[in-house]
Amino acid sequence: MSRSLSTPETAKMVRKRLKADFPGVKFRVRSDGSAMNISWVDGPTTKMVDAVAGAYSGGGFDGSIDMSYYTTSYLLADGFTMVDGNSGGTENSMGCAPAYKNEIPEGAEEVSPGPKFVFTRRE
């Protein structure tokens, strides 16, 4: 069973991770209920930030069948780095989001991130 994190708690963690991965870049991280919005000016590409921020999302949405799904992540021992954990996806419901189950890294904890969606925007 995974521990549930609040959206503000998850936002703090993603701020630390972005600062560590992209030093010198000022990110704006705002949480709004079940979503977290990350924006920045110049610096890394959206694809680079999405690769980091994706693990801080607790779910997704499959527009092909109009269905949302949940995910878990693994919180590493440093207390702020998350990596993808597990998802049931939507393929069993005729959707296109694949299920996955990654092995838990040593010393990590399975968690359910607070925000269901994480949106990024580079200006």
mmCIF file with all atom_site columns, N, CA and C in Angstrom, residues 24-63:
data_model
loop_
_atom_site.group_PDB
_atom_site.id
_atom_site.type_symbol
_atom_site.label_atom_id
_atom_site.label_alt_id
_atom_site.label_comp_id
_atom_site.label_asym_id
_atom_site.label_entity_id
_atom_site.label_seq_id
_atom_site.pdbx_PDB_ins_code
_atom_site.Cartn_x
_atom_site.Cartn_y
_atom_site.Cartn_z
_atom_site.occupancy
_atom_site.B_iso_or_equiv
_atom_site.pdbx_formal_charge
_atom_site.auth_seq_id
_atom_site.auth_comp_id
_atom_site.auth_asym_id
_atom_site.auth_atom_id
_atom_site.pdbx_PDB_model_num
ATOM 1   N N  . GLY A 1 24 ? 20.246 27.223 -11.612 1.00 0.00 ? 24 GLY A N  1
ATOM 2   C CA . GLY A 1 24 ? 20.251 28.542 -12.241 1.00 0.00 ? 24 GLY A CA 1
ATOM 3   C C  . GLY A 1 24 ? 18.965 28.893 -12.961 1.00 0.00 ? 24 GLY A C  1
ATOM 4   N N  . VAL A 1 25 ? 18.072 27.927 -13.160 1.00 0.00 ? 25 VAL A N  1
ATOM 5   C CA . VAL A 1 25 ? 16.789 28.185 -13.827 1.00 0.00 ? 25 VAL A CA 1
ATOM 6   C C  . VAL A 1 25 ? 15.736 28.417 -12.755 1.00 0.00 ? 25 VAL A C  1
ATOM 7   N N  . LYS A 1 26 ? 14.979 29.502 -12.891 1.00 0.00 ? 26 LYS A N  1
ATOM 8   C CA . LYS A 1 26 ? 13.932 29.813 -11.914 1.00 0.00 ? 26 LYS A CA 1
ATOM 9   C C  . LYS A 1 26 ? 12.613 29.228 -12.409 1.00 0.00 ? 26 LYS A C  1
ATOM 10  N N  . PHE A 1 27 ? 12.093 28.274 -11.652 1.00 0.00 ? 27 PHE A N  1
ATOM 11  C CA . PHE A 1 27 ? 10.825 27.632 -11.973 1.00 0.00 ? 27 PHE A CA 1
ATOM 12  C C  . PHE A 1 27 ? 9.723  28.194 -11.092 1.00 0.00 ? 27 PHE A C  1
ATOM 13  N N  . ARG A 1 28 ? 8.556  28.291 -11.654 1.00 0.00 ? 28 ARG A N  1
ATOM 14  C CA . ARG A 1 28 ? 7.367  28.683 -10.890 1.00 0.00 ? 28 ARG A CA 1
ATOM 15  C C  . ARG A 1 28 ? 6.499  27.437 -10.799 1.00 0.00 ? 28 ARG A C  1
ATOM 16  N N  . VAL A 1 29 ? 6.278  26.952 -9.590  1.00 0.00 ? 29 VAL A N  1
ATOM 17  C CA . VAL A 1 29 ? 5.491  25.745 -9.361  1.00 0.00 ? 29 VAL A CA 1
ATOM 18  C C  . VAL A 1 29 ? 4.264  26.146 -8.551  1.00 0.00 ? 29 VAL A C  1
ATOM 19  N N  . ARG A 1 30 ? 3.099  25.959 -9.136  1.00 0.00 ? 30 ARG A N  1
ATOM 20  C CA . ARG A 1 30 ? 1.847  26.319 -8.477  1.00 0.00 ? 30 ARG A CA 1
ATOM 21  C C  . ARG A 1 30 ? 0.931  25.104 -8.456  1.00 0.00 ? 30 ARG A C  1
ATOM 22  N N  . SER A 1 31 ? 0.321  24.880 -7.303  1.00 0.00 ? 31 SER A N  1
ATOM 23  C CA . SER A 1 31 ? -0.627 23.775 -7.203  1.00 0.00 ? 31 SER A CA 1
ATOM 24  C C  . SER A 1 31 ? -2.037 24.329 -7.150  1.00 0.00 ? 31 SER A C  1
ATOM 25  N N  . ASP A 1 32 ? -2.933 23.623 -7.807  1.00 0.00 ? 32 ASP A N  1
ATOM 26  C CA . ASP A 1 32 ? -4.326 24.056 -7.883  1.00 0.00 ? 32 ASP A CA 1
ATOM 27  C C  . ASP A 1 32 ? -5.208 22.815 -7.769  1.00 0.00 ? 32 ASP A C  1
ATOM 28  N N  . GLY A 1 33 ? -5.563 22.441 -6.565  1.00 0.00 ? 33 GLY A N  1
ATOM 29  C CA . GLY A 1 33 ? -6.396 21.255 -6.361  1.00 0.00 ? 33 GLY A CA 1
ATOM 30  C C  . GLY A 1 33 ? -5.693 19.992 -6.802  1.00 0.00 ? 33 GLY A C  1
ATOM 31  N N  . SER A 1 34 ? -6.184 19.388 -7.863  1.00 0.00 ? 34 SER A N  1
ATOM 32  C CA . SER A 1 34 ? -5.600 18.138 -8.323  1.00 0.00 ? 34 SER A CA 1
ATOM 33  C C  . SER A 1 34 ? -4.594 18.323 -9.453  1.00 0.00 ? 34 SER A C  1
ATOM 34  N N  . ALA A 1 35 ? -4.125 19.545 -9.655  1.00 0.00 ? 35 ALA A N  1
ATOM 35  C CA . ALA A 1 35 ? -3.155 19.801 -10.712 1.00 0.00 ? 35 ALA A CA 1
ATOM 36  C C  . ALA A 1 35 ? -1.987 20.633 -10.190 1.00 0.00 ? 35 ALA A C  1
ATOM 37  N N  . MET A 1 36 ? -0.851 20.467 -10.840 1.00 0.00 ? 36 MET A N  1
ATOM 38  C CA . MET A 1 36 ? 0.327  21.278 -10.536 1.00 0.00 ? 36 MET A CA 1
ATOM 39  C C  . MET A 1 36 ? 0.810  21.866 -11.861 1.00 0.00 ? 36 MET A C  1
ATOM 40  N N  . ASN A 1 37 ? 1.066  23.171 -11.858 1.00 0.00 ? 37 ASN A N  1
ATOM 41  C CA . ASN A 1 37 ? 1.540  23.871 -13.049 1.00 0.00 ? 37 ASN A CA 1
ATOM 42  C C  . ASN A 1 37 ? 2.969  24.333 -12.831 1.00 0.00 ? 37 ASN A C  1
ATOM 43  N N  . ILE A 1 38 ? 3.842  23.990 -13.777 1.00 0.00 ? 38 ILE A N  1
ATOM 44  C CA . ILE A 1 38 ? 5.252  24.363 -13.704 1.00 0.00 ? 38 ILE A CA 1
ATOM 45  C C  . ILE A 1 38 ? 5.562  25.228 -14.923 1.00 0.00 ? 38 ILE A C  1
ATOM 46  N N  . SER A 1 39 ? 6.125  26.406 -14.682 1.00 0.00 ? 39 SER A N  1
ATOM 47  C CA . SER A 1 39 ? 6.506  27.277 -15.801 1.00 0.00 ? 39 SER A CA 1
ATOM 48  C C  . SER A 1 39 ? 7.889  27.852 -15.544 1.00 0.00 ? 39 SER A C  1
ATOM 49  N N  . TRP A 1 40 ? 8.559  28.256 -16.620 1.00 0.00 ? 40 TRP A N  1
ATOM 50  C CA . TRP A 1 40 ? 9.899  28.827 -16.544 1.00 0.00 ? 40 TRP A CA 1
ATOM 51  C C  . TRP A 1 40 ? 10.189 29.569 -17.844 1.00 0.00 ? 40 TRP A C  1
ATOM 52  N N  . VAL A 1 41 ? 11.218 30.400 -17.813 1.00 0.00 ? 41 VAL A N  1
ATOM 53  C CA . VAL A 1 41 ? 11.623 31.173 -18.979 1.00 0.00 ? 41 VAL A CA 1
ATOM 54  C C  . VAL A 1 41 ? 12.982 30.653 -19.451 1.00 0.00 ? 41 VAL A C  1
ATOM 55  N N  . ASP A 1 42 ? 13.067 30.347 -20.747 1.00 0.00 ? 42 ASP A N  1
ATOM 56  C CA . ASP A 1 42 ? 14.291 29.845 -21.371 1.00 0.00 ? 42 ASP A CA 1
ATOM 57  C C  . ASP A 1 42 ? 14.797 28.584 -20.664 1.00 0.00 ? 42 ASP A C  1
ATOM 58  N N  . GLY A 1 43 ? 16.066 28.280 -20.779 1.00 0.00 ? 43 GLY A N  1
ATOM 59  C CA . GLY A 1 43 ? 16.620 27.109 -20.115 1.00 0.00 ? 43 GLY A CA 1
ATOM 60  C C  . GLY A 1 43 ? 16.216 25.805 -20.775 1.00 0.00 ? 43 GLY A C  1
ATOM 61  N N  . PRO A 1 44 ? 15.923 24.786 -19.967 1.00 0.00 ? 44 PRO A N  1
ATOM 62  C CA . PRO A 1 44 ? 15.664 23.447 -20.504 1.00 0.00 ? 44 PRO A CA 1
ATOM 63  C C  . PRO A 1 44 ? 14.404 23.401 -21.363 1.00 0.00 ? 44 PRO A C  1
ATOM 64  N N  . THR A 1 45 ? 14.367 22.416 -22.252 1.00 0.00 ? 45 THR A N  1
ATOM 65  C CA . THR A 1 45 ? 13.193 22.242 -23.100 1.00 0.00 ? 45 THR A CA 1
ATOM 66  C C  . THR A 1 45 ? 12.039 21.661 -22.283 1.00 0.00 ? 45 THR A C  1
ATOM 67  N N  . THR A 1 46 ? 10.854 21.767 -22.835 1.00 0.00 ? 46 THR A N  1
ATOM 68  C CA . THR A 1 46 ? 9.678  21.188 -22.189 1.00 0.00 ? 46 THR A CA 1
ATOM 69  C C  . THR A 1 46 ? 9.850  19.680 -22.036 1.00 0.00 ? 46 THR A C  1
ATOM 70  N N  . LYS A 1 47 ? 10.409 19.049 -23.053 1.00 0.00 ? 47 LYS A N  1
ATOM 71  C CA . LYS A 1 47 ? 10.615 17.601 -23.010 1.00 0.00 ? 47 LYS A CA 1
ATOM 72  C C  . LYS A 1 47 ? 11.536 17.208 -21.849 1.00 0.00 ? 47 LYS A C  1
ATOM 73  N N  . MET A 1 48 ? 12.567 17.994 -21.594 1.00 0.00 ? 48 MET A N  1
ATOM 74  C CA . MET A 1 48 ? 13.500 17.713 -20.500 1.00 0.00 ? 48 MET A CA 1
ATOM 75  C C  . MET A 1 48 ? 12.797 17.830 -19.138 1.00 0.00 ? 48 MET A C  1
ATOM 76  N N  . VAL A 1 49 ? 11.988 18.867 -18.976 1.00 0.00 ? 49 VAL A N  1
ATOM 77  C CA . VAL A 1 49 ? 11.284 19.075 -17.707 1.00 0.00 ? 49 VAL A CA 1
ATOM 78  C C  . VAL A 1 49 ? 10.184 18.029 -17.537 1.00 0.00 ? 49 VAL A C  1
ATOM 79  N N  . ASP A 1 50 ? 9.478  17.700 -18.615 1.00 0.00 ? 50 ASP A N  1
ATOM 80  C CA . ASP A 1 50 ? 8.446  16.664 -18.549 1.00 0.00 ? 50 ASP A CA 1
ATOM 81  C C  . ASP A 1 50 ? 9.026  15.331 -18.084 1.00 0.00 ? 50 ASP A C  1
ATOM 82  N N  . ALA A 1 51 ? 10.241 15.015 -18.521 1.00 0.00 ? 51 ALA A N  1
ATOM 83  C CA . ALA A 1 51 ? 10.886 13.752 -18.138 1.00 0.00 ? 51 ALA A CA 1
ATOM 84  C C  . ALA A 1 51 ? 11.111 13.681 -16.632 1.00 0.00 ? 51 ALA A C  1
ATOM 85  N N  . VAL A 1 52 ? 11.366 14.816 -16.002 1.00 0.00 ? 52 VAL A N  1
ATOM 86  C CA . VAL A 1 52 ? 11.565 14.880 -14.553 1.00 0.00 ? 52 VAL A CA 1
ATOM 87  C C  . VAL A 1 52 ? 10.223 14.966 -13.837 1.00 0.00 ? 52 VAL A C  1
ATOM 88  N N  . ALA A 1 53 ? 9.347  15.845 -14.302 1.00 0.00 ? 53 ALA A N  1
ATOM 89  C CA . ALA A 1 53 ? 8.102  16.158 -13.594 1.00 0.00 ? 53 ALA A CA 1
ATOM 90  C C  . ALA A 1 53 ? 7.040  15.067 -13.699 1.00 0.00 ? 53 ALA A C  1
ATOM 91  N N  . GLY A 1 54 ? 7.124  14.220 -14.694 1.00 0.00 ? 54 GLY A N  1
ATOM 92  C CA . GLY A 1 54 ? 6.105  13.185 -14.901 1.00 0.00 ? 54 GLY A CA 1
ATOM 93  C C  . GLY A 1 54 ? 5.897  12.268 -13.714 1.00 0.00 ? 54 GLY A C  1
ATOM 94  N N  . ALA A 1 55 ? 6.964  11.932 -13.006 1.00 0.00 ? 55 ALA A N  1
ATOM 95  C CA . ALA A 1 55 ? 6.866  11.014 -11.863 1.00 0.00 ? 55 ALA A CA 1
ATOM 96  C C  . ALA A 1 55 ? 6.148  11.645 -10.675 1.00 0.00 ? 55 ALA A C  1
ATOM 97  N N  . TYR A 1 56 ? 5.944  12.970 -10.706 1.00 0.00 ? 56 TYR A N  1
ATOM 98  C CA . TYR A 1 56 ? 5.273  13.663 -9.606  1.00 0.00 ? 56 TYR A CA 1
ATOM 99  C C  . TYR A 1 56 ? 3.761  13.759 -9.829  1.00 0.00 ? 56 TYR A C  1
ATOM 100 N N  . SER A 1 57 ? 3.279  13.087 -10.863 1.00 0.00 ? 57 SER A N  1
ATOM 101 C CA . SER A 1 57 ? 1.862  13.067 -11.192 1.00 0.00 ? 57 SER A CA 1
ATOM 102 C C  . SER A 1 57 ? 1.232  11.780 -10.679 1.00 0.00 ? 57 SER A C  1
ATOM 103 N N  . GLY A 1 58 ? 0.061  11.878 -10.098 1.00 0.00 ? 58 GLY A N  1
ATOM 104 C CA . GLY A 1 58 ? -0.608 10.710 -9.541  1.00 0.00 ? 58 GLY A CA 1
ATOM 105 C C  . GLY A 1 58 ? -1.620 10.067 -10.459 1.00 0.00 ? 58 GLY A C  1
ATOM 106 N N  . GLY A 1 59 ? -1.612 10.444 -11.730 1.00 0.00 ? 59 GLY A N  1
ATOM 107 C CA . GLY A 1 59 ? -2.568 9.846  -12.648 1.00 0.00 ? 59 GLY A CA 1
ATOM 108 C C  . GLY A 1 59 ? -2.433 10.405 -14.040 1.00 0.00 ? 59 GLY A C  1
ATOM 109 N N  . GLY A 1 60 ? -3.395 10.115 -14.852 1.00 0.00 ? 60 GLY A N  1
ATOM 110 C CA . GLY A 1 60 ? -3.403 10.591 -16.224 1.00 0.00 ? 60 GLY A CA 1
ATOM 111 C C  . GLY A 1 60 ? -4.814 10.499 -16.780 1.00 0.00 ? 60 GLY A C  1
ATOM 112 N N  . PHE A 1 61 ? -4.939 10.875 -18.036 1.00 0.00 ? 61 PHE A N  1
ATOM 113 C CA . PHE A 1 61 ? -6.237 10.857 -18.693 1.00 0.00 ? 61 PHE A CA 1
ATOM 114 C C  . PHE A 1 61 ? -6.060 10.309 -20.098 1.00 0.00 ? 61 PHE A C  1
ATOM 115 N N  . ASP A 1 62 ? -6.867 9.343  -20.454 1.00 0.00 ? 62 ASP A N  1
ATOM 116 C CA . ASP A 1 62 ? -6.846 8.749  -21.786 1.00 0.00 ? 62 ASP A CA 1
ATOM 117 C C  . ASP A 1 62 ? -8.035 9.300  -22.559 1.00 0.00 ? 62 ASP A C  1
ATOM 118 N N  . GLY A 1 63 ? -7.766 10.262 -23.413 1.00 0.00 ? 63 GLY A N  1
ATOM 119 C CA . GLY A 1 63 ? -8.822 10.913 -24.185 1.00 0.00 ? 63 GLY A CA 1
ATOM 120 C C  . GLY A 1 63 ? -9.475 10.000 -25.208 1.00 0.00 ? 63 GLY A C  1
#
